[in-house]
GROMACS .gro file of C-alpha atoms in nm:
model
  395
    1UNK     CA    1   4.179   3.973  -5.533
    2UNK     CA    2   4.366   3.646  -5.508
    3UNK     CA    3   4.353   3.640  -5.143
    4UNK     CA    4   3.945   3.673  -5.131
    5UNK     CA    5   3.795   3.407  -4.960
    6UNK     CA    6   3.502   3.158  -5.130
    7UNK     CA    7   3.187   3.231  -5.098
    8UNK     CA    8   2.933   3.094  -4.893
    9UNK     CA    9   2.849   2.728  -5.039
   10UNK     CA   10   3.096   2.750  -5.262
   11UNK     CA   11   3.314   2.456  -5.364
   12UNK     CA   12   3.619   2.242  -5.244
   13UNK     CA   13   3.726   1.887  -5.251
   14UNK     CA   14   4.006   1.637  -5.410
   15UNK     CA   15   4.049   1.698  -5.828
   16UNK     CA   16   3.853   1.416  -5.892
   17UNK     CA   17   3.507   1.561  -5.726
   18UNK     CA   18   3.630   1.864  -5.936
   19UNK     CA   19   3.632   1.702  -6.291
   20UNK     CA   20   3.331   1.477  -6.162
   21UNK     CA   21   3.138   1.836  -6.084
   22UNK     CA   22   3.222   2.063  -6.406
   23UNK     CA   23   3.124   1.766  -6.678
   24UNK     CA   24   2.758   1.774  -6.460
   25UNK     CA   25   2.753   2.115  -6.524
   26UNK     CA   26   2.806   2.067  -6.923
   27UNK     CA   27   2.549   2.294  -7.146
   28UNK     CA   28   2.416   2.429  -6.787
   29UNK     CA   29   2.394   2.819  -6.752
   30UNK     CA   30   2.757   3.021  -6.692
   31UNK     CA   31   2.666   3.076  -6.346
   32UNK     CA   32   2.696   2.753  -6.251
   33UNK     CA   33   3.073   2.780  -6.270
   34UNK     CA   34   3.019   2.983  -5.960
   35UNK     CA   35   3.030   2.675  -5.742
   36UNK     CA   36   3.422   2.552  -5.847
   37UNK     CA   37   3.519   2.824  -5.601
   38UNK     CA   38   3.691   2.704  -5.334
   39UNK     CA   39   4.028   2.462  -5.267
   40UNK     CA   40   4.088   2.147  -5.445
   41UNK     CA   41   4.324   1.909  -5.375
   42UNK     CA   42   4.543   1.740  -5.635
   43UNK     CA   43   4.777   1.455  -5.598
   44UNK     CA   44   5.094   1.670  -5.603
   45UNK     CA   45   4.949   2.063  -5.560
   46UNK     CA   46   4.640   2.257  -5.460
   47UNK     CA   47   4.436   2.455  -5.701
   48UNK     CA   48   4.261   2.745  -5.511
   49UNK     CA   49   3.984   2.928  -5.731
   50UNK     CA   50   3.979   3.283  -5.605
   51UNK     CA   51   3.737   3.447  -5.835
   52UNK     CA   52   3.493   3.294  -6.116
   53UNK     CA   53   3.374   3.579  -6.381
   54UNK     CA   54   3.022   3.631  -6.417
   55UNK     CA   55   2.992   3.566  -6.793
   56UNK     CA   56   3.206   3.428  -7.080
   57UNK     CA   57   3.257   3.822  -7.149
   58UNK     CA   58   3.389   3.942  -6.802
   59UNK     CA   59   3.758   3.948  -6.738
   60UNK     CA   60   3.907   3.613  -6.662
   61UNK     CA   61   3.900   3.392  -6.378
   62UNK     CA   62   4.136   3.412  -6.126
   63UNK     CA   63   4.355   3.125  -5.984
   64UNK     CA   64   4.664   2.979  -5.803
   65UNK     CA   65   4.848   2.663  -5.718
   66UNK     CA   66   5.036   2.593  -5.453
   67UNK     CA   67   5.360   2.326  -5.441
   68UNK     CA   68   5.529   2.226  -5.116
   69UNK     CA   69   5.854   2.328  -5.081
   70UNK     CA   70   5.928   1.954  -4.966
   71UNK     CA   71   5.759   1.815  -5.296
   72UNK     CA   72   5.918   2.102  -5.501
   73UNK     CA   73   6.272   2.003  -5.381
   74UNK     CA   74   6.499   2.322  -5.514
   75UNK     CA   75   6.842   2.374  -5.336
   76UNK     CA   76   6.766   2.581  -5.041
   77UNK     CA   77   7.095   2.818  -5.137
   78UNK     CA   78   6.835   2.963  -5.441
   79UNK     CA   79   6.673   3.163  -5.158
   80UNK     CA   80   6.879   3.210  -4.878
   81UNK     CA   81   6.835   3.571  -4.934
   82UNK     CA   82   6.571   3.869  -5.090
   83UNK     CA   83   6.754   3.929  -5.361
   84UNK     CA   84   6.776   3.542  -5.463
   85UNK     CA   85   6.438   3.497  -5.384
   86UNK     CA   86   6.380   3.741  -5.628
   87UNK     CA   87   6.554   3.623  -5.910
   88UNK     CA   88   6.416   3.251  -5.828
   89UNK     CA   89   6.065   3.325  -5.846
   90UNK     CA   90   6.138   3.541  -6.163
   91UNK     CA   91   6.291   3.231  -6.302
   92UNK     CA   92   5.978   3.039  -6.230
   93UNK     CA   93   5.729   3.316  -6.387
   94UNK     CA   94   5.945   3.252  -6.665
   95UNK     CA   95   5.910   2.870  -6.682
   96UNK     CA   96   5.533   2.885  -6.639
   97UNK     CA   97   5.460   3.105  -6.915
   98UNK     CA   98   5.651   2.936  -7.113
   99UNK     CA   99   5.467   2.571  -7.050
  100UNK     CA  100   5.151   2.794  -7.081
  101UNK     CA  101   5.272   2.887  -7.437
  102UNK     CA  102   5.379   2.600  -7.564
  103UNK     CA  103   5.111   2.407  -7.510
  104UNK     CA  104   4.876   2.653  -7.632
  105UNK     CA  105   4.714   2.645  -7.311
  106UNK     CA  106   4.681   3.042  -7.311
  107UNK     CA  107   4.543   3.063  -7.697
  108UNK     CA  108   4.148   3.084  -7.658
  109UNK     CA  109   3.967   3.010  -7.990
  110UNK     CA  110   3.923   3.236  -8.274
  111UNK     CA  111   3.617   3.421  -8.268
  112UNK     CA  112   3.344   3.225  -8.354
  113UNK     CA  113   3.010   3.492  -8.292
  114UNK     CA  114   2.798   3.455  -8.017
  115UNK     CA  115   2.709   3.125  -7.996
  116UNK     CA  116   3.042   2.978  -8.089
  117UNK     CA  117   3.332   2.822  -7.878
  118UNK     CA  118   3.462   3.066  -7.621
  119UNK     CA  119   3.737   3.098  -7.355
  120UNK     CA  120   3.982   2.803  -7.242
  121UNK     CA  121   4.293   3.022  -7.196
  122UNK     CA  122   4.543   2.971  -6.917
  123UNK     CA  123   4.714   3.298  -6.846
  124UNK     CA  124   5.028   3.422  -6.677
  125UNK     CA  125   5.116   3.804  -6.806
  126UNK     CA  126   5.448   3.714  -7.015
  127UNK     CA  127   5.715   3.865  -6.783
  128UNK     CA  128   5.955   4.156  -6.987
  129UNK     CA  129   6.357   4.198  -7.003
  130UNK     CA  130   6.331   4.334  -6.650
  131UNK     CA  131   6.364   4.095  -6.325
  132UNK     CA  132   6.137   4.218  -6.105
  133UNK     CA  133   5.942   4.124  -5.768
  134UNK     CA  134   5.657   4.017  -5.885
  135UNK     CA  135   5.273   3.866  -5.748
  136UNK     CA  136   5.313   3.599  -6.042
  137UNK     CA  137   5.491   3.367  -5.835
  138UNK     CA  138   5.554   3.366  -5.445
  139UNK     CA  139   5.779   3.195  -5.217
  140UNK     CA  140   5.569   3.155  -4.893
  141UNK     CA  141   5.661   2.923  -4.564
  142UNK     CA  142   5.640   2.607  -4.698
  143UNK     CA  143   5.502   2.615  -5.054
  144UNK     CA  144   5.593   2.757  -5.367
  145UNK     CA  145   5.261   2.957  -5.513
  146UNK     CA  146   5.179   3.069  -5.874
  147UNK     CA  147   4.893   3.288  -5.971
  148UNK     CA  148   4.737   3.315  -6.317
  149UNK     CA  149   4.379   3.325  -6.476
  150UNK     CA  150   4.162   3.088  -6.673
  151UNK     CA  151   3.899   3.196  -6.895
  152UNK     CA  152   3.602   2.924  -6.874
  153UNK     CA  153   3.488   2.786  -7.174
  154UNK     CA  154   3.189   2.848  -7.287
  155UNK     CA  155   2.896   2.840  -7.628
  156UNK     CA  156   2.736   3.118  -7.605
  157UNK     CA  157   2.684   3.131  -7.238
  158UNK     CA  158   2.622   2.765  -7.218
  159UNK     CA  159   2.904   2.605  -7.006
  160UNK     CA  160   3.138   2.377  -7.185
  161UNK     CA  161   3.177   2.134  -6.940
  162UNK     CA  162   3.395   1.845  -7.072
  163UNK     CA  163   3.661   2.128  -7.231
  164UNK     CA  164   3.673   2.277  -6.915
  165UNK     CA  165   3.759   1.903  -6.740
  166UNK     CA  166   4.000   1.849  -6.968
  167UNK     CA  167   4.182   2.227  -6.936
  168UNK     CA  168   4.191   2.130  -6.535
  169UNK     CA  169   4.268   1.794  -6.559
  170UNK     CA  170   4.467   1.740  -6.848
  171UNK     CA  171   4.629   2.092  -6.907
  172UNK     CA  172   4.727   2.261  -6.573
  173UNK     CA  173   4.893   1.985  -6.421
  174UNK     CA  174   5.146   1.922  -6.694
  175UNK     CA  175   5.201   2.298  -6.661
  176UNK     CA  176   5.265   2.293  -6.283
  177UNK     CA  177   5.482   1.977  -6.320
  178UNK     CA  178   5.695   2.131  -6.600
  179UNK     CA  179   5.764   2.475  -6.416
  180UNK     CA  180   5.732   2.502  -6.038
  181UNK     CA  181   5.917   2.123  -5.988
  182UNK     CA  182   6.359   2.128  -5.971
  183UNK     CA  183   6.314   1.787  -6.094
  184UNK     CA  184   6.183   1.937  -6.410
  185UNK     CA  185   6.427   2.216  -6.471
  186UNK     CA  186   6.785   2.306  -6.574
  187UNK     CA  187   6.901   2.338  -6.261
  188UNK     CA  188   7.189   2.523  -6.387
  189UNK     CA  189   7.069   2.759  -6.633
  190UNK     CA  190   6.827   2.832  -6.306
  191UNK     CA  191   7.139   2.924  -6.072
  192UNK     CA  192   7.305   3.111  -6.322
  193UNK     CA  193   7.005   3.306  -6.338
  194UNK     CA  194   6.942   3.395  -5.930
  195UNK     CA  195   7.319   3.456  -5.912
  196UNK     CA  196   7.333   3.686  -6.219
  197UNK     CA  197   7.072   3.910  -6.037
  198UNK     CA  198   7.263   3.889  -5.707
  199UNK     CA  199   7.550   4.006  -5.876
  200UNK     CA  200   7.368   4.307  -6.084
  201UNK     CA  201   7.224   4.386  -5.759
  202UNK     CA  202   7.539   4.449  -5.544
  203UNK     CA  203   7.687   4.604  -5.828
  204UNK     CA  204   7.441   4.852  -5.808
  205UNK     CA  205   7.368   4.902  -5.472
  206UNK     CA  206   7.694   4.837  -5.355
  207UNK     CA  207   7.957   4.886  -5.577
  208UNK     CA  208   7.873   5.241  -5.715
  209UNK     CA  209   7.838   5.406  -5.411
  210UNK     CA  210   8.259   5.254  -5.275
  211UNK     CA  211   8.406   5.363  -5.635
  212UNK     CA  212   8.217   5.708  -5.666
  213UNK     CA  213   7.979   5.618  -5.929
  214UNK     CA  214   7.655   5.677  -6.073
  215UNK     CA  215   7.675   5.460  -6.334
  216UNK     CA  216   7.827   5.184  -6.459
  217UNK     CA  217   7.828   5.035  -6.818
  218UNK     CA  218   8.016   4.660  -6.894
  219UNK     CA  219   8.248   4.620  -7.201
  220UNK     CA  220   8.044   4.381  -7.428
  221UNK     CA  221   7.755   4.520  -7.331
  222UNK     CA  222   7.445   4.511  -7.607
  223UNK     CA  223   7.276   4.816  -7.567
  224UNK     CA  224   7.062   4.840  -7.892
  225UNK     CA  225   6.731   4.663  -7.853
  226UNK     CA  226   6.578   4.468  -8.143
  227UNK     CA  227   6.320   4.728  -8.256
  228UNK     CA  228   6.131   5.040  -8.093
  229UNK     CA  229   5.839   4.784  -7.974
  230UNK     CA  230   6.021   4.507  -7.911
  231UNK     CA  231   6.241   4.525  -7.558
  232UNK     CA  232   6.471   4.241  -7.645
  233UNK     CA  233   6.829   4.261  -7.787
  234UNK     CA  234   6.951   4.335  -8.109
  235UNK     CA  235   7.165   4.032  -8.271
  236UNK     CA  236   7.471   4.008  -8.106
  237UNK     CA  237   7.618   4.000  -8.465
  238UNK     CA  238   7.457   4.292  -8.593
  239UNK     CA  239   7.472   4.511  -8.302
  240UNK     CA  240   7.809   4.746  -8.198
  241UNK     CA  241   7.916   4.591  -7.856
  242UNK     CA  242   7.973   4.926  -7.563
  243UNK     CA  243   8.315   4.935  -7.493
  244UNK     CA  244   8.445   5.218  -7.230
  245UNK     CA  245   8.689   5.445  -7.294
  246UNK     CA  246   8.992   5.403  -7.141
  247UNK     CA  247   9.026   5.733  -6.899
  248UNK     CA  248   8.681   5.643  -6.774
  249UNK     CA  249   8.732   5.221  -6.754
  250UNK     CA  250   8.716   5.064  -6.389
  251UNK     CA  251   8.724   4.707  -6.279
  252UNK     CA  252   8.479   4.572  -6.063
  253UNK     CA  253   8.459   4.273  -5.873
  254UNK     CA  254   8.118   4.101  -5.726
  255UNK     CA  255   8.000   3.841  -5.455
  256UNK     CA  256   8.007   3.564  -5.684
  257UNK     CA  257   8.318   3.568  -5.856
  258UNK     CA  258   8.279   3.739  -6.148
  259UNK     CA  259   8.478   4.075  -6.246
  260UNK     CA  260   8.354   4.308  -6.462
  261UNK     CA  261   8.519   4.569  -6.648
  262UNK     CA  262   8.357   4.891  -6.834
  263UNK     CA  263   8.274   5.236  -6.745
  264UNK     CA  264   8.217   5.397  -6.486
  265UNK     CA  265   8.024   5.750  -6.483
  266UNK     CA  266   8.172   5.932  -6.192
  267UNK     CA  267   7.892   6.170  -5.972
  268UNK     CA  268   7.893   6.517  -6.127
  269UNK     CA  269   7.776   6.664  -6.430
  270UNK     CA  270   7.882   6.426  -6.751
  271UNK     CA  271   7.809   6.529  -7.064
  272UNK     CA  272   7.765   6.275  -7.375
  273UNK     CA  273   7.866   6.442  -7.727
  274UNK     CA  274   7.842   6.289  -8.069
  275UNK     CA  275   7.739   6.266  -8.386
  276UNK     CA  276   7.428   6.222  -8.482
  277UNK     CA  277   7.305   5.806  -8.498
  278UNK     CA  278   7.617   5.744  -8.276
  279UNK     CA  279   7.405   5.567  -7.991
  280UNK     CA  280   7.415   5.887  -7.752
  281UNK     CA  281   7.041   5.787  -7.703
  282UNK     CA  282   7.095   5.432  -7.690
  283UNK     CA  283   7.336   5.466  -7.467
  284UNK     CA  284   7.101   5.687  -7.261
  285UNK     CA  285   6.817   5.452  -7.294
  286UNK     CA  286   6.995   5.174  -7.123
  287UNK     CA  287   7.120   5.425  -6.796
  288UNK     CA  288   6.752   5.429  -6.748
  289UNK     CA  289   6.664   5.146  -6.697
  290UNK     CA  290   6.976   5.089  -6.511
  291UNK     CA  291   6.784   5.061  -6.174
  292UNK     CA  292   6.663   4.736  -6.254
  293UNK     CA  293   6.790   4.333  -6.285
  294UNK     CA  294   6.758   4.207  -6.641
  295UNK     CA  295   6.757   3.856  -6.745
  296UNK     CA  296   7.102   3.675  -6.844
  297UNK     CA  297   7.110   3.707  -7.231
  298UNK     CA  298   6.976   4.060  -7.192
  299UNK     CA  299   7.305   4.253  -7.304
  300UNK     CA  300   7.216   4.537  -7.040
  301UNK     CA  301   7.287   4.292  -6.756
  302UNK     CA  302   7.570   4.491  -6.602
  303UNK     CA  303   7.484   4.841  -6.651
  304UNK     CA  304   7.391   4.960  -6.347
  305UNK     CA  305   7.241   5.272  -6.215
  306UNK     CA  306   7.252   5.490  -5.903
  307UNK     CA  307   6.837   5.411  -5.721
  308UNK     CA  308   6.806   5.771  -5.728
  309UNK     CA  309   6.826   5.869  -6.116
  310UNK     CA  310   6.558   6.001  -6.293
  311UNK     CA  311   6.508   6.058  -6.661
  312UNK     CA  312   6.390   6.434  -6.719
  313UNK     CA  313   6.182   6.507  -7.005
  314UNK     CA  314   5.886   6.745  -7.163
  315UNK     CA  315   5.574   6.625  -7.064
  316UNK     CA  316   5.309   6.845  -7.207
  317UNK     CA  317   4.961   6.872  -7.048
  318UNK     CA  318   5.059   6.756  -6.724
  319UNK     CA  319   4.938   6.940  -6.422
  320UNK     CA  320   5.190   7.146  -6.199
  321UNK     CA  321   5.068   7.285  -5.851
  322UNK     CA  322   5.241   7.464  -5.630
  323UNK     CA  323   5.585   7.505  -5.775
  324UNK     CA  324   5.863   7.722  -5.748
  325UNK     CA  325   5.987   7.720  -6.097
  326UNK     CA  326   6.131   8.114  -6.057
  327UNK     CA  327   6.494   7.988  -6.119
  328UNK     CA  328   6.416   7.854  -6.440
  329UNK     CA  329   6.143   8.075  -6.584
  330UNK     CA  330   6.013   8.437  -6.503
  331UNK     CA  331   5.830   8.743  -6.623
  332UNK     CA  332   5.497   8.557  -6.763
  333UNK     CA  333   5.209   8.727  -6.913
  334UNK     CA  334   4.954   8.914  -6.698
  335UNK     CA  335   5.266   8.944  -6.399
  336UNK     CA  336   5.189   8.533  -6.320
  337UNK     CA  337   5.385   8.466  -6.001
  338UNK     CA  338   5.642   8.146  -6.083
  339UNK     CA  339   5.739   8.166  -5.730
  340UNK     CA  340   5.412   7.923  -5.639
  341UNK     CA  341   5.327   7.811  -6.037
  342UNK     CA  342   5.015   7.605  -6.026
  343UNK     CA  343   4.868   7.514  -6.404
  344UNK     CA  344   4.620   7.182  -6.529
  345UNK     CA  345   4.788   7.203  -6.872
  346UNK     CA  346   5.179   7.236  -6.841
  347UNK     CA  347   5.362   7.316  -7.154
  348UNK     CA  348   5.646   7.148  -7.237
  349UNK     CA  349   5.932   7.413  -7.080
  350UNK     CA  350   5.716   7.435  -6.749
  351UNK     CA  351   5.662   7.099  -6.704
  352UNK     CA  352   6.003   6.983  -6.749
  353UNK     CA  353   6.115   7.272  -6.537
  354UNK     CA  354   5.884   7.106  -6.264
  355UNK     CA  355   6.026   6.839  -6.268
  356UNK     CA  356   6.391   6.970  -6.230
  357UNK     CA  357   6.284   7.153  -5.897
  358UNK     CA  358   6.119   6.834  -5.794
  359UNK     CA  359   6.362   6.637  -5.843
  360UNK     CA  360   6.694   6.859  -5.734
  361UNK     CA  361   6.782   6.582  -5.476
  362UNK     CA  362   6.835   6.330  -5.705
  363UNK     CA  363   7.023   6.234  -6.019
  364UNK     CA  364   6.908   6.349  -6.389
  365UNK     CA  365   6.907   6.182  -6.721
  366UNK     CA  366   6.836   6.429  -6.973
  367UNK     CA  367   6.852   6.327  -7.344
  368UNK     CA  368   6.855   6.595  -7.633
  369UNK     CA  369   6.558   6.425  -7.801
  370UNK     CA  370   6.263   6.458  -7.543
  371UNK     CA  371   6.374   6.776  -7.314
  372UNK     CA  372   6.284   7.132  -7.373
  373UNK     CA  373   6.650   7.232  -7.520
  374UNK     CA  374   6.520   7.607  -7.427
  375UNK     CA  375   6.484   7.542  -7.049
  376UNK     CA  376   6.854   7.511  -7.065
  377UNK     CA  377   6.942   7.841  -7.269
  378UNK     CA  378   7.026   8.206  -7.090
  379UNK     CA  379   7.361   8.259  -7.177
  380UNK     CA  380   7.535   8.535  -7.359
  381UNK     CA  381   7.509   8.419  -7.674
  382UNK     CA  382   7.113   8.324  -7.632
  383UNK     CA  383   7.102   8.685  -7.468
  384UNK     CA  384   7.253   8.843  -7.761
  385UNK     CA  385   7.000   8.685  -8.041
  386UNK     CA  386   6.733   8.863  -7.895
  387UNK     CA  387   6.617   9.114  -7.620
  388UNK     CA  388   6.614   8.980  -7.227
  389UNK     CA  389   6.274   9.128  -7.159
  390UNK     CA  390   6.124   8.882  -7.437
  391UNK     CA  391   6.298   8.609  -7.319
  392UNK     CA  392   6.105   8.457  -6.972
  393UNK     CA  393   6.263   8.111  -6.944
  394UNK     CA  394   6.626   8.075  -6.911
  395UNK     CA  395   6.874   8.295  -6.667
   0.00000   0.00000   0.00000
């Protein structure tokens, strides 16, 4: 992993020894890169090379940087707590992808056979809509550290030695410099961002359980995302903007100010009705991912859900073992006990049903489109349609 320490003999020294040592290895065999493991010292960061792939076709090298706080110079306040800490290295993730991907840095070339031009990329896994605590980029005692992978250049599996100079010493430090420095940043657009997610975080954690809630969704909210692949939001002019009804609208208020108004989804059973295309699923869609922090600009930024929720949904061919599905489902062929259901191939009805006694403790979202609507039948008028004994799931 990142943490693994150099091998035996392997390298270390100031940036200079390392551009000096990967031009002598130009057109020398891939191997060679072997010896760039180890800690190297730059004028305003540290490179440490954790990992160096075997060949130009083996997953990609592995690397970080470390900043000093002292050199880095952000407004202690950023992450005077978890939550903030959070949201700031989020922020940063963010920023160095970005420098990454503007500069081409992560954009290997084309493929050119075996004996063409391979590798060069500088990677960072493009963080989503979500804020999350992530291994991207750390906050530790005294230095700021970001973690990413190179791919090393190579012809064929003939090192490229003065590429890979230049993607160390003329392409990573303009990166670092550009994302991981407060003298480089919007300084503002950066607070608004660590206090947005301290807000969406009380909100959640705090706020629903003093007003009685399990969810909560803001007026103005944009709840449509821009396509069924594509987690961002839909235009702001194109899309409907939630606003709560009124016999379900609270106000909120939160750490930093701000007060939010919407609706708020009291514990209980609720039960969304409407036509179809009328966003019930949309709606639905954006209470799952309620448990987490999404970035400013998201449109989902206040709608908050309970920890505990759970989406419920058919999940054909998934294994049960050792269930007691018997209030959902009885009388199966060949007198199969559902007291102590065990199966390696789950139907849809049993596996959701699983999942229901599973997850009893805890809050449900259940959308129309992906349950077993059966599962939830057994009353009178399902009775009368046809005879009990032929009917095994359903009370």
């Amino acid at each position: 992993g990142y943490n693994r320490q150099p091998r035996s003999g392997g390298g270390g020294g100031t940036a200079e020894e390392l551009y000096k040592y990967i031009q002598s290895i130009d057109r020398a065999q891939y191997p060679a890169y072997r010896d760039m493991m180890g800690t190297w010292e730059y004028k305003d960061f540290t490179l440490i090379v954790d990992y160096v792939q075997s060949d130009p076709f083996a997953p990609p090298s592995r690397c970080r940087v470390r900043v000093p706080t002292s050199r880095a110079n952000f407004p202690a306040d950023l992450t005077s707590s978890k939550i903030r800490t959070v949201g700031f290295c989020d922020y940063l993730s963010r920023m160095f992808w970005r420098e990454t991907n503007d500069a081409g840095a992560d954009a290997a070339p084309d493929n050119q056979g075996w004996h063409g031009s391979k590798g060069g990329a500088i990677m960072m896994e493009k963080p989503g809509q979500h804020v999350l605590e992530r291994t991207s980029v750390l906050l530790s005692k005294g230095f700021i550290e970001a973690r990413f992978t190179i791919t090393l250049p190579a012809r064929g599996r003939s090192i490229e030695g003065l590429r890979a100079a230049a993607i160390f010493g003329d392409e990573l430090p303009p990166i670092v410099a550009n994302s991981l420095y407060a003298r480089s940043l919007n300084l503002d657009h950066l607070r608004d961002h660590v206090i947005s997610v301290e807000d969406q975080e009380h909100l959640r954690r705090v706020s629903l359980n003093k007003l009685g809630l399990v969810a909560f969704v803001a007026n103005g909210a944009v709840l449509p995302r821009k396509s069924g692949i594509d987690d961002a939001p839909m235009d702001r002019t194109k899309a409907i903007l939630f606003e709560s009804p009124p016999s379900l609208a609270v106000e909120v208020k939160l750490p930093n100010g701000r007060t939010v108004t919407g609706m708020g989804i009291p514990k209980g059973i609720a039960l969304i009705v409407g036509g179809g295309f009328h966003g019930k699923s949309t709606l639905l869609e954006a209470l799952e991912v309620g448990v987490y922090n999404h970035v400013p600009g998201d449109g989902r930024e206040f709608v908050a859900t309970d920890l505990t929720g759970v989406k419920i949904r058919a999940e054909d061919g998934r294994s049960v073992t050792s269930v007691d599905i018997s209030p959902f489902i009885n009388n199966l062929p060949f007198q199969k006990s559902t007291k102590s259901f065990s199966t390696p191939d789950a139907s849809g009805s049993t596996s959701q049903v699983r999942s229901l006694v599973r997850d009893n403790h805890i809050g449900w979202w259940i959308d129309e489109n992906s349950p077993r609507v059966v599962v939830y039948t057994g009353g009178e008028h399902h009775r009368s349609c046809s005879s009990r004994h032929k009917v095994p799931i359903g009370r």
